[in-house]
Structure formats: structure tokens, C-alpha cells
One Martini backbone bead per residue (centre of mass of N, CA, C, O) as a GRO file, in nm:
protein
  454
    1UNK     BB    1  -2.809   1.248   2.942
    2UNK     BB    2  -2.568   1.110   2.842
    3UNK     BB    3  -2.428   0.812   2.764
    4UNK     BB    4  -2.227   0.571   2.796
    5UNK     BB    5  -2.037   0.396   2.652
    6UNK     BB    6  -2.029   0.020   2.582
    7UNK     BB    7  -1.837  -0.166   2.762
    8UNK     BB    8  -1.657  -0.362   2.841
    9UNK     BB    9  -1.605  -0.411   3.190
   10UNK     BB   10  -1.299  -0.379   3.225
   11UNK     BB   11  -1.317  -0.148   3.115
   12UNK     BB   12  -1.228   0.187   3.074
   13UNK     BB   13  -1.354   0.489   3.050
   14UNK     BB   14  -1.399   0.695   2.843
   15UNK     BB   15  -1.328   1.014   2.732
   16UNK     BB   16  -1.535   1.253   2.692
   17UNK     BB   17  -1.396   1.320   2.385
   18UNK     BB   18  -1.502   1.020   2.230
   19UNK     BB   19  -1.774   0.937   2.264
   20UNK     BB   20  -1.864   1.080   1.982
   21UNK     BB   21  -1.675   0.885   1.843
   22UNK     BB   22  -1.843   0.611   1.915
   23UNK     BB   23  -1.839   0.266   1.808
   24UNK     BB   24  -2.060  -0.034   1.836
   25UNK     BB   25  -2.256  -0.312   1.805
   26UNK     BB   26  -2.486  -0.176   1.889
   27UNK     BB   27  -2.472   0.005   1.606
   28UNK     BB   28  -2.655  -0.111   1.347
   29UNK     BB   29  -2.599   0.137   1.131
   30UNK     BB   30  -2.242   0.133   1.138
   31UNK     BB   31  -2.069  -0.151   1.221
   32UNK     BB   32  -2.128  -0.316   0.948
   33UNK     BB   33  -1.955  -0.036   0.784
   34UNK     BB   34  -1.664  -0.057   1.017
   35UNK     BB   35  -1.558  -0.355   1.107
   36UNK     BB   36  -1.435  -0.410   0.851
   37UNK     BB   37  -1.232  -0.524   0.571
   38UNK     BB   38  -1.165  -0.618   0.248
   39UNK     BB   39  -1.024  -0.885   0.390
   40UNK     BB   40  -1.190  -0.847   0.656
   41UNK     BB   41  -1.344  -0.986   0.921
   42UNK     BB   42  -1.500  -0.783   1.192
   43UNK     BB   43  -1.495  -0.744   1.612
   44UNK     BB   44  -1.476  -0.494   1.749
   45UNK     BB   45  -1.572  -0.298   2.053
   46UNK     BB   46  -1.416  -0.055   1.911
   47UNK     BB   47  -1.450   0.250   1.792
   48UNK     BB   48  -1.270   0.577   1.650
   49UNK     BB   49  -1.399   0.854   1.472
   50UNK     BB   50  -1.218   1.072   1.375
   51UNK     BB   51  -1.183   1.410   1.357
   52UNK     BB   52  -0.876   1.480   1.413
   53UNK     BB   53  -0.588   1.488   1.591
   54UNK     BB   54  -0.684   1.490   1.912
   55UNK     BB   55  -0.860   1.238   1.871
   56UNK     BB   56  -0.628   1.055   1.779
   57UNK     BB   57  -0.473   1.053   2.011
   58UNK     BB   58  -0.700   0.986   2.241
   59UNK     BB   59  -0.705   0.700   2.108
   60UNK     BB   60  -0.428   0.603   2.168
   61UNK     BB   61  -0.426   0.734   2.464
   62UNK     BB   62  -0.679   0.428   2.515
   63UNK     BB   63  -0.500   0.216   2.417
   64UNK     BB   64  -0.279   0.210   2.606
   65UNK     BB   65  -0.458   0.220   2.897
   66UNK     BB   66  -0.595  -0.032   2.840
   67UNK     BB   67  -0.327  -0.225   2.837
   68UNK     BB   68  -0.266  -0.179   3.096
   69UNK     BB   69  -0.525  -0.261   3.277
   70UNK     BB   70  -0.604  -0.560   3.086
   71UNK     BB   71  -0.410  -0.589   2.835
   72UNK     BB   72  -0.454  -0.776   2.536
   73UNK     BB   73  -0.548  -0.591   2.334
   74UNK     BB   74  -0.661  -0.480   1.963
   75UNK     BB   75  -0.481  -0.257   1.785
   76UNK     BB   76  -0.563  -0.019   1.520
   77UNK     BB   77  -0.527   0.117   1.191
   78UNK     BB   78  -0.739   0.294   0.994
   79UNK     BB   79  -0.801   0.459   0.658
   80UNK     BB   80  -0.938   0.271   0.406
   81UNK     BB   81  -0.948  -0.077   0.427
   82UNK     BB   82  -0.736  -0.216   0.224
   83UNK     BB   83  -0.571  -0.401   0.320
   84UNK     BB   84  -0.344  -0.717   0.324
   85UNK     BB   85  -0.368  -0.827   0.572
   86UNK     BB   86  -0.625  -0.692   0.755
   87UNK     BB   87  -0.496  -0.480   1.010
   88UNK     BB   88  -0.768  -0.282   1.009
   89UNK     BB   89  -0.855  -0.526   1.207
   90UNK     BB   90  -1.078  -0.719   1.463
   91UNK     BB   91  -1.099  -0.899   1.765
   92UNK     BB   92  -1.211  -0.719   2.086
   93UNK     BB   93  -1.121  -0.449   2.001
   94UNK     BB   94  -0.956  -0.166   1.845
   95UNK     BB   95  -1.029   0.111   1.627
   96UNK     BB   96  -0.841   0.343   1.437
   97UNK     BB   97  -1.046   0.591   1.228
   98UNK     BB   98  -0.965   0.838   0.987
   99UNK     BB   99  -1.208   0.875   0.722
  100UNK     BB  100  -1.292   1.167   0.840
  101UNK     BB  101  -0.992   1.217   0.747
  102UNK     BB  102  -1.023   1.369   0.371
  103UNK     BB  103  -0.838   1.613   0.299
  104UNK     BB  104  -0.771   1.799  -0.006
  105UNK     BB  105  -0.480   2.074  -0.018
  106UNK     BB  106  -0.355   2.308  -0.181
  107UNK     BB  107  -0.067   2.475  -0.109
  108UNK     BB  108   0.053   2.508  -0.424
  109UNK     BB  109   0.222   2.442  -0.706
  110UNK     BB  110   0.360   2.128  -0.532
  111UNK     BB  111   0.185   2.111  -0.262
  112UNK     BB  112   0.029   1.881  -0.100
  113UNK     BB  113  -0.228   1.820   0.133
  114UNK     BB  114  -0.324   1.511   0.320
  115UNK     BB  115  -0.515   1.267   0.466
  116UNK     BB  116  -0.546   0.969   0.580
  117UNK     BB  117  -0.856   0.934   0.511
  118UNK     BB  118  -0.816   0.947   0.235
  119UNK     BB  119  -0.864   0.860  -0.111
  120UNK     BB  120  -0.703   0.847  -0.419
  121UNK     BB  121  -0.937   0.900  -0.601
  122UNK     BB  122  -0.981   1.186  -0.455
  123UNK     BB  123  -0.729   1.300  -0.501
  124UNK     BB  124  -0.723   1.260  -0.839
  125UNK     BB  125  -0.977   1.474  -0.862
  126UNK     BB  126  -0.826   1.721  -0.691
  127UNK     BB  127  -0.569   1.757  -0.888
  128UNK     BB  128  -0.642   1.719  -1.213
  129UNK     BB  129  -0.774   2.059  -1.178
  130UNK     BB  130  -0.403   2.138  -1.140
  131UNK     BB  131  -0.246   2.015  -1.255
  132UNK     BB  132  -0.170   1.708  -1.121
  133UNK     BB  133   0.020   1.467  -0.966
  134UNK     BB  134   0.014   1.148  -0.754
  135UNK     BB  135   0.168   0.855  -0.685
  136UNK     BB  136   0.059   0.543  -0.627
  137UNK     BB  137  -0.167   0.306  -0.753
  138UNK     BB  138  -0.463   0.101  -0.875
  139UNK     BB  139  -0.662   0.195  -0.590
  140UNK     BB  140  -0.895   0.427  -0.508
  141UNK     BB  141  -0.981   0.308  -0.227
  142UNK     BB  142  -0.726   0.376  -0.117
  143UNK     BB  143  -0.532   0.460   0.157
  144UNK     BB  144  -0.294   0.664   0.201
  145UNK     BB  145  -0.168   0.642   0.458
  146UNK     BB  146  -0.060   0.320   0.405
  147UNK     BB  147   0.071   0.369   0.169
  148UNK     BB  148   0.278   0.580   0.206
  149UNK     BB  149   0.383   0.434   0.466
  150UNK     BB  150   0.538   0.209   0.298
  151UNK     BB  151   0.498   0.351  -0.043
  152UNK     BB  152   0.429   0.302  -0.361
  153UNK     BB  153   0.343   0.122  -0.653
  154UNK     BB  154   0.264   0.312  -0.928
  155UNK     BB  155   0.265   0.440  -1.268
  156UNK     BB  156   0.477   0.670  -1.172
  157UNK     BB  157   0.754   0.513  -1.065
  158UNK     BB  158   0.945   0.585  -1.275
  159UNK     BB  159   0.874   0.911  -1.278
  160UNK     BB  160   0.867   0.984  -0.937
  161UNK     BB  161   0.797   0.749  -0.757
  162UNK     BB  162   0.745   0.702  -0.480
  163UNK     BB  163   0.528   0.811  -0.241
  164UNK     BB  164   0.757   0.836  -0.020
  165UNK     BB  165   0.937   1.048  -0.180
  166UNK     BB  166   0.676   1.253  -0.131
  167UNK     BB  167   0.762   1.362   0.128
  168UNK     BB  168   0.809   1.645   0.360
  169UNK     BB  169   0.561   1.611   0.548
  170UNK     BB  170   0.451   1.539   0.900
  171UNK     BB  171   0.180   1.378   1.133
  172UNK     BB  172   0.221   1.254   1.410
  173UNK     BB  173   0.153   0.988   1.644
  174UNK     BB  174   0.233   0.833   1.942
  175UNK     BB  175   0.200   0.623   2.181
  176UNK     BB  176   0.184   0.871   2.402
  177UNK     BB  177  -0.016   1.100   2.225
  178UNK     BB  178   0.150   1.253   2.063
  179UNK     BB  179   0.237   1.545   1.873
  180UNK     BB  180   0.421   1.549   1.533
  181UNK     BB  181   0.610   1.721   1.355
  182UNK     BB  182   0.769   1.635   1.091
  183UNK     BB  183   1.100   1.610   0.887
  184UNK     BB  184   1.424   1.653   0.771
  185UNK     BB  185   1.489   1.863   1.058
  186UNK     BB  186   1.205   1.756   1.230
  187UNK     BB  187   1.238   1.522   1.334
  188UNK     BB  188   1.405   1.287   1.127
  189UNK     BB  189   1.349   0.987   1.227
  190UNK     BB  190   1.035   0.975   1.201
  191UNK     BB  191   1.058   1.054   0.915
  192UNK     BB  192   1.201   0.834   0.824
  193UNK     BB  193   1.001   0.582   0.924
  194UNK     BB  194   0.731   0.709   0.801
  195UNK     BB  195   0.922   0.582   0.515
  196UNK     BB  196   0.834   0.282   0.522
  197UNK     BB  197   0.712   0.202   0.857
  198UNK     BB  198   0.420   0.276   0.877
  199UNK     BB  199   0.339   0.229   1.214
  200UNK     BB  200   0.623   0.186   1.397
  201UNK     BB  201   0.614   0.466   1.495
  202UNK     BB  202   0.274   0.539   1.422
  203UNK     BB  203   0.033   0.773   1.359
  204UNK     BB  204  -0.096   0.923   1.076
  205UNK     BB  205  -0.252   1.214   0.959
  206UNK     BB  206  -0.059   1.399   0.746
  207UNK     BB  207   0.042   1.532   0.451
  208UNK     BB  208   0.320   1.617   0.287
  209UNK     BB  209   0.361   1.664  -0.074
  210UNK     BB  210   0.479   1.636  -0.396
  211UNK     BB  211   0.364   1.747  -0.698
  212UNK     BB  212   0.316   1.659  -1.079
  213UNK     BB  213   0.318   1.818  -1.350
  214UNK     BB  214   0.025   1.791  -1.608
  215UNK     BB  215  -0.027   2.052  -1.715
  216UNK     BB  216  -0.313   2.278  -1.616
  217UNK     BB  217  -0.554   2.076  -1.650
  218UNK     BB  218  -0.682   1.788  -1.672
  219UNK     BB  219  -0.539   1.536  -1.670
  220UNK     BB  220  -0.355   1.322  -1.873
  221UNK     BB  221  -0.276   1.028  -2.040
  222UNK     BB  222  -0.106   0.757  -2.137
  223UNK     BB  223  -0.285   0.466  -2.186
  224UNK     BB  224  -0.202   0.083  -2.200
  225UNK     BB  225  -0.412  -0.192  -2.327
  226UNK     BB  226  -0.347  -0.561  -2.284
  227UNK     BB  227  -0.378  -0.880  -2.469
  228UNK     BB  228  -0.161  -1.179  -2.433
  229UNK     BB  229  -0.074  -1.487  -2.587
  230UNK     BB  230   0.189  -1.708  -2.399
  231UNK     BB  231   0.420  -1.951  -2.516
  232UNK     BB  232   0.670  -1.820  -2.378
  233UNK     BB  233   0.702  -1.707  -2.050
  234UNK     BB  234   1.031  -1.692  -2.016
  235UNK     BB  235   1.045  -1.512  -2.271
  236UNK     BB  236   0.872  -1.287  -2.194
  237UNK     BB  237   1.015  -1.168  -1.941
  238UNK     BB  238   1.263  -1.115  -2.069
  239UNK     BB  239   1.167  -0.903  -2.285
  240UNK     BB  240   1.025  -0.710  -2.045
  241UNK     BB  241   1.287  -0.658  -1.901
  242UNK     BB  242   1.430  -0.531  -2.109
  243UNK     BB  243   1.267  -0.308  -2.196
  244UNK     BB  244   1.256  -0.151  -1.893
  245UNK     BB  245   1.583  -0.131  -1.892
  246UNK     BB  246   1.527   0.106  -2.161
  247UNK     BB  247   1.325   0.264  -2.096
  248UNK     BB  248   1.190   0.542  -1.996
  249UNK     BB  249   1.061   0.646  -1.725
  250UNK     BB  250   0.742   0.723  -1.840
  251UNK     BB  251   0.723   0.433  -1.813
  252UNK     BB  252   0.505   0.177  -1.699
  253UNK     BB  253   0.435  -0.187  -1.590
  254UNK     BB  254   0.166  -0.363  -1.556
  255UNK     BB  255   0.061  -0.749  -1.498
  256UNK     BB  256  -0.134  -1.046  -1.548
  257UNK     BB  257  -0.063  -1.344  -1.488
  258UNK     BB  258  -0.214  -1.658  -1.672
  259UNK     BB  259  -0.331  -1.989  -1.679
  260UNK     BB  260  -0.384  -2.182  -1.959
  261UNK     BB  261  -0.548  -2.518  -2.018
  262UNK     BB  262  -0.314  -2.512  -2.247
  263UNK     BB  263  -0.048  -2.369  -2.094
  264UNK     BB  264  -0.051  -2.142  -2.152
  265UNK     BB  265  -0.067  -1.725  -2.140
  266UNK     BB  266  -0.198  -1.483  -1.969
  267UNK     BB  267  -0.180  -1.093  -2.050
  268UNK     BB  268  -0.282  -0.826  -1.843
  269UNK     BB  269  -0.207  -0.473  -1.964
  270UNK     BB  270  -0.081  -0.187  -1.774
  271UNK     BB  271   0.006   0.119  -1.890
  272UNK     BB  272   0.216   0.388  -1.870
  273UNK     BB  273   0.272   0.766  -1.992
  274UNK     BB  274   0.341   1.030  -1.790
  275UNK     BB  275   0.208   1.175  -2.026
  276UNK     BB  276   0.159   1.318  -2.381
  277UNK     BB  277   0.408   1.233  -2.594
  278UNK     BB  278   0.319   1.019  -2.837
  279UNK     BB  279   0.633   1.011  -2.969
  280UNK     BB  280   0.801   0.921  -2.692
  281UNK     BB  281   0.594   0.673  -2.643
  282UNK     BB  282   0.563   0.494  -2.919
  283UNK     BB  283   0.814   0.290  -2.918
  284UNK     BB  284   0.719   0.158  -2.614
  285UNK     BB  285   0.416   0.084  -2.730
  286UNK     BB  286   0.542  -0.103  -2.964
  287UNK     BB  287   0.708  -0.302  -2.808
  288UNK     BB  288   0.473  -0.402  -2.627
  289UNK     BB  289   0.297  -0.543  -2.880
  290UNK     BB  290   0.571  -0.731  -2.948
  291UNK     BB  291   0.556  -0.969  -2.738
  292UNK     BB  292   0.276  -1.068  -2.856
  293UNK     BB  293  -0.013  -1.147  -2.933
  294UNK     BB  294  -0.306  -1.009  -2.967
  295UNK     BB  295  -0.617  -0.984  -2.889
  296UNK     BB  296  -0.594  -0.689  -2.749
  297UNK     BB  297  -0.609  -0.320  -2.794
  298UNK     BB  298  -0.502   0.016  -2.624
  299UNK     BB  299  -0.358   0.352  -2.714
  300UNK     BB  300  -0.450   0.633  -2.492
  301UNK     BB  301  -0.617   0.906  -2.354
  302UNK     BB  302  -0.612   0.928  -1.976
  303UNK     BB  303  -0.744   1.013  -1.721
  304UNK     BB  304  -0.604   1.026  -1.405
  305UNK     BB  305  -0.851   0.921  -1.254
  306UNK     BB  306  -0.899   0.629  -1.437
  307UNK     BB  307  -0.645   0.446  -1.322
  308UNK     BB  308  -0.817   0.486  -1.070
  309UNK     BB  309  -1.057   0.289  -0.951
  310UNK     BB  310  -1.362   0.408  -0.769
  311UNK     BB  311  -1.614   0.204  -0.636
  312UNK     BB  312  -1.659   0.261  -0.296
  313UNK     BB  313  -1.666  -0.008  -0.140
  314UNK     BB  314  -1.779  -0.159   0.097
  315UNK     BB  315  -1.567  -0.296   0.380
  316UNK     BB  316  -1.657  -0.683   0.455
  317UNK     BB  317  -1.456  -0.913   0.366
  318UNK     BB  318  -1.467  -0.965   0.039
  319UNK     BB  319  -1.161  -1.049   0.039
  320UNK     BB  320  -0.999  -1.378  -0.012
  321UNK     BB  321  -0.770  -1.335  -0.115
  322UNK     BB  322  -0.398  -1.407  -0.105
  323UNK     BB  323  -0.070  -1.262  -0.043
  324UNK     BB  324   0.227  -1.198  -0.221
  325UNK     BB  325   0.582  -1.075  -0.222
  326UNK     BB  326   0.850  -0.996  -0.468
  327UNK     BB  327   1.196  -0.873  -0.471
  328UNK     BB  328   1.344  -0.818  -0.771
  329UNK     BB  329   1.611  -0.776  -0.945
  330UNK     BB  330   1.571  -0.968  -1.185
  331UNK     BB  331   1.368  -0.961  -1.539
  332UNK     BB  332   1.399  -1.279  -1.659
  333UNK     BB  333   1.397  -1.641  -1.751
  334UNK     BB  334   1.404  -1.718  -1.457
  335UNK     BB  335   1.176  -1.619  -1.375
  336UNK     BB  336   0.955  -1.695  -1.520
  337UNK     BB  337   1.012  -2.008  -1.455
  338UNK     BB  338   0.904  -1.937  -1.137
  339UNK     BB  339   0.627  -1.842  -1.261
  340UNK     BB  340   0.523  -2.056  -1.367
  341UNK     BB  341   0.534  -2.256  -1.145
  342UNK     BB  342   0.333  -2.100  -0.974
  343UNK     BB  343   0.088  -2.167  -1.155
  344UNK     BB  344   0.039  -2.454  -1.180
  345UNK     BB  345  -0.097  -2.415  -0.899
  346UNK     BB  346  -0.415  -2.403  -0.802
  347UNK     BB  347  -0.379  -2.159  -0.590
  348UNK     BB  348  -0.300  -2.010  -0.822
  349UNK     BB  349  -0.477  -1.716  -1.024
  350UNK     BB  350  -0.189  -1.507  -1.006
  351UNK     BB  351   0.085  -1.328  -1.152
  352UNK     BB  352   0.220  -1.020  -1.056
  353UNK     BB  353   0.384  -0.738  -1.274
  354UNK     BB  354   0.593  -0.456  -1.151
  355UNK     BB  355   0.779  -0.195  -1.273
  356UNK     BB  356   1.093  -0.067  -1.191
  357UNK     BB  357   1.297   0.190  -1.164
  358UNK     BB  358   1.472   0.471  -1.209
  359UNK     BB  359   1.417   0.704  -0.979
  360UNK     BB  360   1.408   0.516  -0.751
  361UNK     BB  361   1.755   0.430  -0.797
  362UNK     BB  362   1.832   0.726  -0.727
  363UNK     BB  363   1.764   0.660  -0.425
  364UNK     BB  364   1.946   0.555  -0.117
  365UNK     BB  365   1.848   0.357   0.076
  366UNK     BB  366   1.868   0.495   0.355
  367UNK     BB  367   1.652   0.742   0.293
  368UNK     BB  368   1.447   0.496   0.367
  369UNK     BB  369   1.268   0.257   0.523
  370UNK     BB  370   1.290   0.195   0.202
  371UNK     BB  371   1.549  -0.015   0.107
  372UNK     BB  372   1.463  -0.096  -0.213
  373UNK     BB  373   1.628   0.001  -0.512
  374UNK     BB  374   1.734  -0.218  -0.724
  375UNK     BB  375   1.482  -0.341  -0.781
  376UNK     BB  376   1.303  -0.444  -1.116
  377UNK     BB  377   1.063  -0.596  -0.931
  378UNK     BB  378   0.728  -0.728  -0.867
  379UNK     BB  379   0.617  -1.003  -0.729
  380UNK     BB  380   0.260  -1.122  -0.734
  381UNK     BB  381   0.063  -1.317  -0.556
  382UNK     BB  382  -0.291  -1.454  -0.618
  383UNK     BB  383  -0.459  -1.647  -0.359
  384UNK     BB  384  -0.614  -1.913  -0.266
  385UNK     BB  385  -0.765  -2.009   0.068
  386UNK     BB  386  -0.630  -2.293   0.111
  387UNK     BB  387  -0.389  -2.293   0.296
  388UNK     BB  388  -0.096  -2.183   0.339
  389UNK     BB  389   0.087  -2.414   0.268
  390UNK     BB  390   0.005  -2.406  -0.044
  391UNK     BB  391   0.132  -2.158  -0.093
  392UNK     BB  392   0.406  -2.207  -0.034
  393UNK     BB  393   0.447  -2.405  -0.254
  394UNK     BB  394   0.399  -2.202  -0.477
  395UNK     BB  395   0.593  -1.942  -0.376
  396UNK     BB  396   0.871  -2.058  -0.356
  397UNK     BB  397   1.033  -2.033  -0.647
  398UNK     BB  398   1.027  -1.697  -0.562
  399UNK     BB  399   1.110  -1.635  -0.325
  400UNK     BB  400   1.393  -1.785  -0.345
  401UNK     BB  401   1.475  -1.450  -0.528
  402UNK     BB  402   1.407  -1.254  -0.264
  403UNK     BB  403   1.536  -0.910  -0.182
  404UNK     BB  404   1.228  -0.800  -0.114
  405UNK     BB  405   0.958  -0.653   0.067
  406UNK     BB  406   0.615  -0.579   0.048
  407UNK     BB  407   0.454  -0.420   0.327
  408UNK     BB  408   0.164  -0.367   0.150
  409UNK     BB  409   0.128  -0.693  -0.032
  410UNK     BB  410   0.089  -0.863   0.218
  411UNK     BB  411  -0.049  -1.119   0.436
  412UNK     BB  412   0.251  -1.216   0.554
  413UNK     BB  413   0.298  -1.205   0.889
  414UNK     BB  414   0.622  -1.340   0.914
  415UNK     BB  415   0.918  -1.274   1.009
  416UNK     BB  416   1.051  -1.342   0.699
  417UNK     BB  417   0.919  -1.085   0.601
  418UNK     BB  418   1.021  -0.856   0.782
  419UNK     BB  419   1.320  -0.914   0.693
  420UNK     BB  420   1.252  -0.853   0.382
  421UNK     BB  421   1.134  -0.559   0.440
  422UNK     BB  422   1.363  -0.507   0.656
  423UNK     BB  423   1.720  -0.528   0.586
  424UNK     BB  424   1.947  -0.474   0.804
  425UNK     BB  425   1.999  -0.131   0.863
  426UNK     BB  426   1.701  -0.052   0.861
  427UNK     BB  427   1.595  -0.278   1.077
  428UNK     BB  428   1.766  -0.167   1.285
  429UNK     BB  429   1.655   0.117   1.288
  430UNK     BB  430   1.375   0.113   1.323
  431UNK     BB  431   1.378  -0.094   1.590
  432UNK     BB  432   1.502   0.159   1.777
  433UNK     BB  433   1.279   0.349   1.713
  434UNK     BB  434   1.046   0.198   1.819
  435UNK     BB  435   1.140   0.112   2.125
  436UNK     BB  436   1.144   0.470   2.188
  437UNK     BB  437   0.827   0.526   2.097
  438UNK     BB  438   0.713   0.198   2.169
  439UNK     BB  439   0.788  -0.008   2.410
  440UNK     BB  440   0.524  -0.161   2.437
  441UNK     BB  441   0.332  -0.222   2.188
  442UNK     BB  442   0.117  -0.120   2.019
  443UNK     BB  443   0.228  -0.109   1.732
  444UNK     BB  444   0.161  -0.445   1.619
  445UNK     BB  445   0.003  -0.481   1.355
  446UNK     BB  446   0.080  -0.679   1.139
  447UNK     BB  447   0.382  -0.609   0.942
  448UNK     BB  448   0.643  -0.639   1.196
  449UNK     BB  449   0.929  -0.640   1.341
  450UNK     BB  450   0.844  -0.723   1.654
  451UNK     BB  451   0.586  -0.882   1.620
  452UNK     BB  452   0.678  -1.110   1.428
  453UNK     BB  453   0.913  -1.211   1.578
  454UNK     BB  454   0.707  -1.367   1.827
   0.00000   0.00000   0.00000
């Protein structure tokens, strides 16, 4: 007779159909590259590696009422575990691990299923022989489920937009264990919070996406690598702005800002023209080579899967990172001088520049519940560990001109980055979809409107 799963005594008993899908500290060959996350080392006393929607569910409702029976246990939801907050483990909790739901089916022309615990770089290996993309991010290792429903802003974000943008439907589990299929037609509050609200309002198990043609199989893009020696920081930064501001749509730049110990400064790009159309993309590729001297450069056509390296490392809580993000109006000469200046403090590494705009802006801020749609930049820094209060010192000059916050790329889970990742009319509508579906607030971890601001 098999053995019942061995839990903290207080704990009650799994139901049946979970024992089989649980993992503890006892299974000494699968807990220690299940029980972290790329951000952090954890130690849940039980994982719950779902097999189906079903066993979703029943994780669900076993972390709720283990909640009710002994109180205040910390319940996670790991898709890919590379989360920049680390909230997809915990220490004395639960986790539940999705990784196990990871198929991608072409469902027609331009709609893909995917399920939440894929990796983007498998998404990208199985659509790519179908001519398809869909935008995500720049981390193949990176899991659906948490990028999807946060935002998404990938190569293709300016031609394609945000990855919420691409959701037609999804199926969700929420705090009482129920399963919603839902749309813009079904339970359509539902549908507008995880586009953008992560789990605040559930679980999402799998998702129909949108997927944009380019050519027939094998898809290719123009993908432009450079690095440039940057003597006048905020005039470069103004110039990159202007480029981006007039740029075509299928043009998108992504930048890595470095302090060089002479006081100028490495850009590290990498740019994507969303097809392959060399001519219309051109002008855009040779005026970003003359924003600075070049040390290197490359641009050529390059695999869609290639632009997303999957490294497939194990996720141990090997990156020491802590990260922030600021959603910034305008990318001109002041934001410049507040990067430069965030980078003179030591704690500072880098700081990245993603550009937005295009397609992004072209739909209405309430249409979901990602409300950021005017600025035309993602601004993060990547700090050394060294103690909140010294980031905070770092990354002030910047945080100063933002006007909202990316809840998938900051570490900082205290309230005021919930404000900005969520402000106004979006987060009172959030928090009340919230109240109604999860009272208890189950799914308290990471940057959540209710739980960051206790």
C-alpha cells in the first residue's frame, strides 16, 4: 500500500489524487531542482507538480484549506521559475509547479494553445517550423504562464505588442478551486484581470494566443547586434529616443547601459526587425550604428528561436541580481543624465533600456488590466545585493520620473511599486475583481495590489 505523502504534522492529509503528483525535502533526487527559483533558494515543506487542470485545481483547494486548518502557510504558483521577484518559491509552503503542463498545439492559421508551465524557447522552436512568432521576452528559459499574464515586452513588442495583447482566450483556476474557461464574451472581468494582473486573480493553466505569419516555415528575422562607446550619455540616450520615436513599427531596441571605470560608457544592443524586408529595414539599422562609434557590429538574418537563448539551466537560485523597473514617458536628454547618474553608484551593474511604442499604444489603456500605454520606455536596473536602502539610493534619480511600473521585472514588492505597476482606475478595478474571487487572498506572493500594501 503506497505510503501517504509525509507532511509537517499539522498539516492535513493530501487528498488522493495529489499524493502522486508530491514532492518533499525526503525526495532527495528531485527537491533540490525543484524547490528553487533562478532568483531565490527555497525550502517549501511540498511541491504539487500538476499533471493536467484537474490536479491544478485540487492544488489549489488543498492550499486553501490548509490555510483555513493551521493559518498563515505561503503558497506559491512556479510556471517557469525564472521570476524576477523570486515569488515562485517559498520557505515552509507549497508550491505549485506547473512545468509539467508544457505543450504547445497550433490550433489554425494564427492561434496557438499553450499551457503555462512551457518555456518561451519551446514556444519558439514549435512555431517557428509553422512561419508563426509570438512576442515574449528575451529569455528563453522563461515560463508562459507568469510573462504572459503580467505583460510581455519582447523583440517583437512594437510590431506585435505586449504578449497580454495576444491572449484570445485562457483557462484559470481561482482561490475556491474552480476552473473558468474565459474570453472577452466569458466572464470577461476574468479575462480583462489575468492580462495583465498575474495571479491576483488566479491560477492560469493554459492560454490561446494570437500568432503573428512571417514567411512560410523556418522563420527568420533581421536581428542587428552592436556594441558603442558612449562619451555623452544623455545625448545619447536623447538620440535613441528620437530614432525610436520615428522609427517604423517592426524596428524594436533593446540597450544594456555600462559605467566604463573612464567615466563613459558601454551600450550593449540588440535590435530585431520584426520580417525580413532589408530595405524597409535599413535606414533604421544604419541610423542606430551612427549613434555612437562602434567597437562591434553585426546585422544579419537570424532564427526566431535564436533571439530567445535557452540555456534550459537548472533553477537554483543562482542569480544574486536584485532588479527594478521604471515606466518612463519620454526617452530624451533628462532621462539620460538620471541614468548616468544611477550608474555612477556602485550598487548599480547595468541599466537596461527596452523600447515601447508602435502597436503598444495603440490600444486604450482600461483594456486590460496592463494600464501603461503612453511611455515610451522600460527602464531596469540590475543591482548588486547589497542592501535594499543602497538601491534604493541608486535607482532614485530614475524611479523619480516613473509613471508605472513593470510587475514582472522588479524585485521590489513593497507597496509603492504596486501603486505604480497598477494605478488608478486599473488598480481599483483589479483590487475589487481580487476581493471577489480570492476574499481570502490566497494568492498573496510577489507584487500584488493587497498583499504589498499590508
Amino acid at each position: 500500500m503506497p505510503q501517504p505523502t509525509p507532511l509537517p504534522a499539522a498539516w492535513p492529509a493530501l487528498p488522493t489524487e495529489l499524493d502522486g503528483v508530491a514532492v518533499t525535502p525526503a525526495d532527495r533526487a528531485r527537491y533540490p531542482y525543484l524547490s528553487s527559483s533562478y532568483m531565490r533558494v527555497g525550502t517549501p515543506d511540498l511541491i504539487l507538480m500538476a499533471r493536467d487542470v484537474d490536479d491544478a485545481a485540487a492544488a489549489v483547494g488543498y492550499a486553501a484549506g490548509l490555510r483555513a486548518a493551521v493559518g498563515q502557510v505561503p503558497f506559491s504558483v512556479r510556471s517557469g521559475g525564472h521570476g524576477i521577484s523570486g515569488a515562485s518559491t517559498n520557505d515552509g509552503g507549497v508550491v505549485l509547479d506547473l512545468s509539467a503542463l508544457n505543450r504547445v498545439e497550433v490550433l489554425g492559421a494564427d492561434l496557438v494553445r499553450v499551457q503555462a508551465g512551457a518555456i518561451w524557447g519551446d514556444v519558439a522552436a514549435e512555431l517557428s517550423g509553422h512561419g508563426l512568432v509570438i512576442t515574449s521576452g528575451n529569455m528563453g528559459d522563461t515560463g508562459v504562464g507568469g510573462l504572459a499574464t503580467a505583460g510581455g515586452i519582447g523583440y517583437f513588442v512594437r510590431a506585435h505588442g505586449l504578449t497580454l495583447d495576444l491572449i484570445r482566450r485562457a483557462t484559470i483556476v481561482t482561490a475556491d478551486g474552480a476552473v473558468h474557461v474565459v474570453d472577452a464574451e466569458h466572464e470577461p472581468d476574468l479575462f480583462w484581470a489575468l492580462r495583465g494582473g498575474g495571479t491576483q486573480a488566479g491560477v492560469v493553466v493554459d492560454l490561446d494566443l494570437e500568432a503573428r505569419r512571417i514567411g512560410e516555415d523556418d522563420v527568420v528575422v533581421i536581428h542587428q547586434a552592436s556594441q558603442q562607446i558612449v562619451d555623452d550619455l544623455p545625448g545619447y540616450v536623447h538620440a535613441w529616443g528620437d530614432l525610436m520615436r520615428g522609427a517604423p513599427r517592426e524596428f524594436t531596441s533593446f540597450l544594456m547601459l555600462q559605467r566604463l571605470p573612464d567615466g563613459r560608457h558601454l551600450s550593449v544592443a540588440r535590435n530585431v526587425w520584426a520580417d525580413t524586408d532589408i530595405a524597409a529595414a535599413q535606414p533604421a539599422v544604419s541610423d542606430f550604428a551612427r549613434l555612437a562609434p562602434l567597437v562591434q557590429h553585426d546585422a544579419s538574418l537570424m532564427p526566431y528561436s535564436g533571439i530567445v537563448p535557452t540555456p534550459r539551466s537548472p533553477k537554483v537560485g543562482q542569480q544574486h541580481i536584485q532588479m527594478r523597473d521604471a515606466l518612463v514617458d519620454v526617452a530624451d536628454r533628462a532621462l539620460g543624465e538620471r541614468v548616468a547618474e544611477a550608474l555612477r553608484h556602485d550598487v548599480a551593474s547595468l541599466v537596461e533600456l527596452r523600447s515601447l511604442g508602435g502597436i503598444v499604444a495603440d490600444l486604450p489603456a482600461p483594456a486590460t488590466a496592463f494600464g501603461h500605454r503612453h511611455q515610451e520606455v522600460l527602464v531596469s536596473l540590475w543591482a548588486q545585493p547589497r542592501g535594499i536602502a543602497a538601491i534604493d539610493r541608486a535607482w532614485e534619480p530614475v524611479e523619480a520620473v516613473a509613471s508605472g511600473v513593470y510587475s514582472a521585472y522588479t524585485s521590489d514588492t513593497r507597496a509603492r511599486q504596486a501603486e505604480l505597476a497598477w494605478p488608478g482606475e486599473t488598480g481599483r478595478r483589479l483590487r475589487a475583481i481580487s476581493e471577489r474571487v480570492d476574499p481570502a487572498l490566497l494568492f498573496d506572493a510577489g507584487l500584488t495590489l493587497r498583499a504589498s500594501a499590508e
